[in-house]
Amino acid sequence: MKHILPQNAKISKEGKETMQECVSEFISFVTGEASEKCHKEKRKTLNGDDVCWALGNLGFDDYVEPLKRYLHRYRELEGEKANQNKVDIGNKNEEREKNEFLLRRLYGP
């Protein structure tokens, strides 16, 4: 909230608590709708696409496209991270094999 308000604005503790309650209620509202969809489709796992669908279904259309773009970018970054982890593991295995080879040459089998 303080990023939106002017720097000299003050937010009371009660105001912050009220906003937190509203945010929690909103999250419950959206996830409830998404969960209902998953239940109808006989799925147990709710994902980001379900949340996007629920937002649109509940009339929060302005949030759908930005969230889809964010979700797409997030998945891209997660894929890149997973690929990097595979490379790192491969490099570690290669390094370990080189070390084992050198140790065998130095000390025998």
Coordinates of N, CA and C in Angstrom, one line a residue:
M1 N 0.8 -1.2 0.0 CA 0.0 0.0 0.0 C 0.9 1.2 0.0
K2 N 2.0 1.2 0.7 CA 2.8 2.4 0.8 C 3.4 2.8 -0.5
H3 N 3.6 1.9 -1.4 CA 4.1 2.2 -2.7 C 3.2 3.0 -3.6
I4 N 1.9 2.9 -3.3 CA 0.9 3.6 -4.1 C 0.6 5.0 -3.5
L5 N 0.6 5.1 -2.2 CA 0.2 6.3 -1.5 C 1.4 7.3 -1.5
P6 N 1.1 8.6 -1.4 CA 2.2 9.6 -1.3 C 3.1 9.3 -0.1
Q7 N 4.4 9.7 -0.2 CA 5.4 9.4 0.9 C 4.9 9.8 2.2
N8 N 4.3 10.9 2.3 CA 3.9 11.5 3.7 C 2.6 10.9 4.2
A9 N 2.0 10.0 3.5 CA 0.7 9.4 3.9 C 1.0 8.4 5.0
K10 N 0.0 8.3 5.9 CA 0.1 7.3 7.1 C -1.0 6.3 6.9
I11 N -0.7 5.1 7.3 CA -1.7 4.0 7.2 C -1.8 3.5 8.7
S12 N -3.0 3.6 9.2 CA -3.2 3.1 10.6 C -3.1 1.6 10.6
K13 N -2.8 1.1 11.8 CA -2.7 -0.4 12.0 C -4.0 -1.0 11.6
E14 N -5.1 -0.4 12.0 CA -6.5 -0.9 11.7 C -6.7 -1.0 10.2
G15 N -6.2 0.1 9.5 CA -6.3 0.1 8.0 C -5.6 -1.0 7.3
K16 N -4.3 -1.3 7.8 CA -3.5 -2.4 7.3 C -4.2 -3.7 7.6
E17 N -4.7 -3.9 8.8 CA -5.4 -5.1 9.1 C -6.6 -5.4 8.2
T18 N -7.4 -4.3 8.0 CA -8.6 -4.4 7.2 C -8.2 -4.8 5.8
M19 N -7.2 -4.1 5.2 CA -6.7 -4.4 3.9 C -6.3 -5.9 3.8
Q20 N -5.6 -6.4 4.8 CA -5.1 -7.8 4.8 C -6.3 -8.7 4.8
E21 N -7.3 -8.4 5.6 CA -8.5 -9.2 5.6 C -9.2 -9.3 4.2
C22 N -9.2 -8.1 3.6 CA -9.8 -8.0 2.2 C -9.0 -8.9 1.2
V23 N -7.7 -8.8 1.3 CA -6.8 -9.6 0.4 C -7.0 -11.0 0.7
S24 N -7.1 -11.4 1.9 CA -7.3 -12.9 2.2 C -8.7 -13.3 1.7
E25 N -9.7 -12.5 1.8 CA -11.0 -12.9 1.3 C -11.0 -13.0 -0.2
F26 N -10.3 -12.1 -0.9 CA -10.2 -12.1 -2.3 C -9.5 -13.4 -2.8
I27 N -8.4 -13.7 -2.1 CA -7.7 -15.0 -2.4 C -8.5 -16.2 -2.2
S28 N -9.3 -16.2 -1.2 CA -10.2 -17.4 -0.9 C -11.3 -17.4 -2.0
F29 N -11.8 -16.3 -2.4 CA -12.8 -16.2 -3.4 C -12.4 -16.8 -4.7
V30 N -11.2 -16.4 -5.1 CA -10.6 -16.8 -6.4 C -10.2 -18.3 -6.4
T31 N -9.5 -18.7 -5.3 CA -9.1 -20.1 -5.2 C -10.3 -21.0 -5.0
G32 N -11.3 -20.5 -4.4 CA -12.5 -21.4 -4.3 C -13.1 -21.7 -5.6
E33 N -13.2 -20.6 -6.5 CA -13.7 -20.8 -7.8 C -12.8 -21.8 -8.6
A34 N -11.5 -21.6 -8.5 CA -10.6 -22.4 -9.3 C -10.7 -23.9 -8.7
S35 N -10.8 -24.0 -7.4 CA -10.9 -25.3 -6.8 C -12.2 -26.1 -7.3
E36 N -13.2 -25.3 -7.4 CA -14.5 -25.9 -7.8 C -14.3 -26.5 -9.3
K37 N -13.7 -25.7 -10.1 CA -13.4 -26.1 -11.5 C -12.6 -27.4 -11.5
C38 N -11.5 -27.5 -10.7 CA -10.7 -28.7 -10.6 C -11.5 -29.9 -10.1
H39 N -12.4 -29.6 -9.1 CA -13.2 -30.7 -8.6 C -14.1 -31.3 -9.7
K40 N -14.7 -30.4 -10.5 CA -15.6 -30.8 -11.6 C -14.8 -31.6 -12.6
E41 N -13.5 -31.2 -12.8 CA -12.7 -31.9 -13.8 C -12.0 -33.1 -13.2
K42 N -12.3 -33.4 -11.9 CA -11.7 -34.6 -11.2 C -10.2 -34.5 -11.1
R43 N -9.7 -33.2 -10.8 CA -8.3 -33.0 -10.6 C -8.1 -32.6 -9.2
K44 N -7.0 -32.9 -8.6 CA -6.7 -32.6 -7.2 C -5.7 -31.4 -7.1
T45 N -5.0 -31.1 -8.2 CA -4.0 -30.0 -8.2 C -4.5 -28.8 -8.9
L46 N -4.5 -27.7 -8.2 CA -4.9 -26.4 -8.7 C -3.7 -25.7 -9.3
N47 N -3.7 -25.2 -10.5 CA -2.5 -24.5 -11.0 C -2.8 -23.1 -11.4
G48 N -1.8 -22.4 -11.9 CA -1.9 -21.0 -12.3 C -2.9 -20.8 -13.4
D49 N -3.1 -21.7 -14.3 CA -4.1 -21.6 -15.4 C -5.5 -21.6 -14.8
D50 N -5.7 -22.4 -13.7 CA -7.0 -22.4 -13.1 C -7.3 -21.1 -12.4
V51 N -6.3 -20.5 -11.8 CA -6.5 -19.2 -11.2 C -6.8 -18.1 -12.2
C52 N -6.1 -18.1 -13.4 CA -6.5 -17.2 -14.4 C -7.9 -17.4 -14.9
W53 N -8.3 -18.7 -15.1 CA -9.7 -18.9 -15.5 C -10.7 -18.4 -14.4
A54 N -10.4 -18.6 -13.2 CA -11.3 -18.2 -12.1 C -11.4 -16.7 -12.1
L55 N -10.3 -16.0 -12.3 CA -10.4 -14.5 -12.3 C -11.3 -14.0 -13.4
G56 N -11.1 -14.6 -14.6 CA -12.0 -14.2 -15.7 C -13.5 -14.6 -15.5
N57 N -13.7 -15.8 -14.9 CA -15.0 -16.3 -14.6 C -15.7 -15.4 -13.6
L58 N -15.0 -14.8 -12.7 CA -15.5 -14.0 -11.6 C -15.6 -12.5 -12.0
G59 N -15.2 -12.2 -13.2 CA -15.4 -10.8 -13.7 C -14.1 -10.0 -13.5
F60 N -13.0 -10.5 -13.1 CA -11.8 -9.8 -12.9 C -10.9 -9.8 -14.2
D61 N -11.5 -9.5 -15.3 CA -10.9 -9.7 -16.6 C -9.6 -8.9 -16.8
D62 N -9.5 -7.7 -16.1 CA -8.4 -6.9 -16.2 C -7.1 -7.5 -15.6
Y63 N -7.3 -8.5 -14.8 CA -6.2 -9.2 -14.2 C -5.7 -10.4 -15.0
V64 N -6.5 -10.9 -15.8 CA -6.2 -12.2 -16.5 C -5.0 -12.1 -17.4
E65 N -4.9 -11.2 -18.3 CA -3.8 -11.1 -19.3 C -2.5 -10.8 -18.6
P66 N -2.4 -9.8 -17.6 CA -1.1 -9.6 -17.0 C -0.7 -10.9 -16.2
L67 N -1.6 -11.5 -15.6 CA -1.3 -12.7 -14.8 C -0.8 -13.9 -15.7
K68 N -1.5 -14.0 -16.9 CA -1.0 -15.0 -17.9 C 0.4 -14.7 -18.4
R69 N 0.7 -13.4 -18.6 CA 2.0 -13.0 -19.1 C 3.1 -13.4 -18.0
Y70 N 2.7 -13.0 -16.7 CA 3.6 -13.3 -15.6 C 3.8 -14.8 -15.5
L71 N 2.7 -15.6 -15.6 CA 2.8 -17.1 -15.4 C 3.7 -17.7 -16.6
H72 N 3.5 -17.1 -17.8 CA 4.3 -17.6 -18.9 C 5.8 -17.4 -18.6
R73 N 6.1 -16.2 -18.2 CA 7.5 -15.8 -17.9 C 8.1 -16.6 -16.8
Y74 N 7.3 -16.8 -15.8 CA 7.7 -17.6 -14.6 C 8.0 -19.0 -15.1
R75 N 7.2 -19.6 -15.9 CA 7.4 -21.0 -16.4 C 8.7 -21.0 -17.2
E76 N 8.9 -20.0 -18.0 CA 10.1 -19.9 -18.8 C 11.4 -19.9 -17.9
L77 N 11.3 -19.1 -16.9 CA 12.5 -19.0 -16.0 C 12.7 -20.3 -15.2
E78 N 11.6 -21.0 -14.8 CA 11.7 -22.2 -14.1 C 12.3 -23.3 -15.1
G79 N 11.9 -23.3 -16.3 CA 12.5 -24.2 -17.3 C 14.0 -24.0 -17.5
E80 N 14.4 -22.7 -17.6 CA 15.8 -22.3 -17.7 C 16.6 -22.8 -16.5
K81 N 16.0 -22.6 -15.3 CA 16.6 -23.0 -14.1 C 16.8 -24.5 -14.0
A82 N 15.8 -25.3 -14.5 CA 15.9 -26.7 -14.5 C 17.0 -27.2 -15.5
N83 N 17.0 -26.5 -16.6 CA 18.1 -26.9 -17.6 C 19.4 -26.6 -17.1
Q84 N 19.6 -25.5 -16.4 CA 20.9 -25.1 -15.8 C 21.3 -26.1 -14.7
N85 N 20.3 -26.5 -13.9 CA 20.6 -27.6 -12.9 C 21.1 -28.8 -13.5
K86 N 20.5 -29.2 -14.7 CA 21.0 -30.4 -15.4 C 22.4 -30.3 -15.8
V87 N 22.7 -29.1 -16.4 CA 24.1 -28.8 -16.8 C 25.0 -28.8 -15.6
D88 N 24.7 -28.2 -14.5 CA 25.5 -28.2 -13.3 C 25.8 -29.6 -12.8
I89 N 24.7 -30.5 -12.8 CA 24.9 -31.8 -12.4 C 25.8 -32.6 -13.3
G90 N 25.6 -32.4 -14.6 CA 26.5 -33.0 -15.6 C 27.9 -32.6 -15.4
N91 N 28.2 -31.3 -15.2 CA 29.5 -30.8 -14.9 C 30.1 -31.4 -13.7
K92 N 29.3 -31.5 -12.6 CA 29.8 -32.1 -11.4 C 30.2 -33.5 -11.6
N93 N 29.4 -34.3 -12.3 CA 29.7 -35.7 -12.6 C 30.9 -35.8 -13.4
E94 N 31.1 -34.9 -14.4 CA 32.3 -35.0 -15.2 C 33.5 -34.7 -14.4
E95 N 33.4 -33.7 -13.5 CA 34.5 -33.3 -12.7 C 34.9 -34.4 -11.7
R96 N 33.9 -35.1 -11.1 CA 34.1 -36.2 -10.2 C 34.8 -37.4 -10.9
E97 N 34.4 -37.6 -12.2 CA 35.0 -38.7 -12.9 C 36.4 -38.4 -13.2
K98 N 36.7 -37.1 -13.6 CA 38.1 -36.8 -13.8 C 39.0 -36.9 -12.5
N99 N 38.4 -36.5 -11.4 CA 39.2 -36.7 -10.1 C 39.4 -38.1 -9.8
E100 N 38.4 -39.0 -10.0 CA 38.5 -40.4 -9.7 C 39.6 -41.0 -10.7
F101 N 39.6 -40.6 -11.9 CA 40.6 -41.1 -12.9 C 42.0 -40.7 -12.4
L102 N 42.2 -39.5 -12.0 CA 43.5 -39.0 -11.6 C 43.9 -39.8 -10.3
L103 N 43.0 -40.0 -9.4 CA 43.3 -40.7 -8.2 C 43.7 -42.2 -8.5
R104 N 43.1 -42.8 -9.4 CA 43.4 -44.2 -9.8 C 44.8 -44.2 -10.5
R105 N 45.1 -43.2 -11.3 CA 46.4 -43.1 -11.9 C 47.5 -42.9 -10.9
L106 N 47.2 -42.1 -9.9 CA 48.2 -41.8 -8.8 C 48.4 -43.0 -7.9
Y107 N 47.3 -43.6 -7.4 CA 47.4 -44.6 -6.4 C 47.0 -46.0 -6.8
G108 N 46.7 -46.2 -8.1 CA 46.3 -47.5 -8.5 C 44.8 -47.8 -8.3
P109 N 44.4 -49.0 -8.8 CA 43.0 -49.3 -8.7 C 42.4 -49.4 -7.3

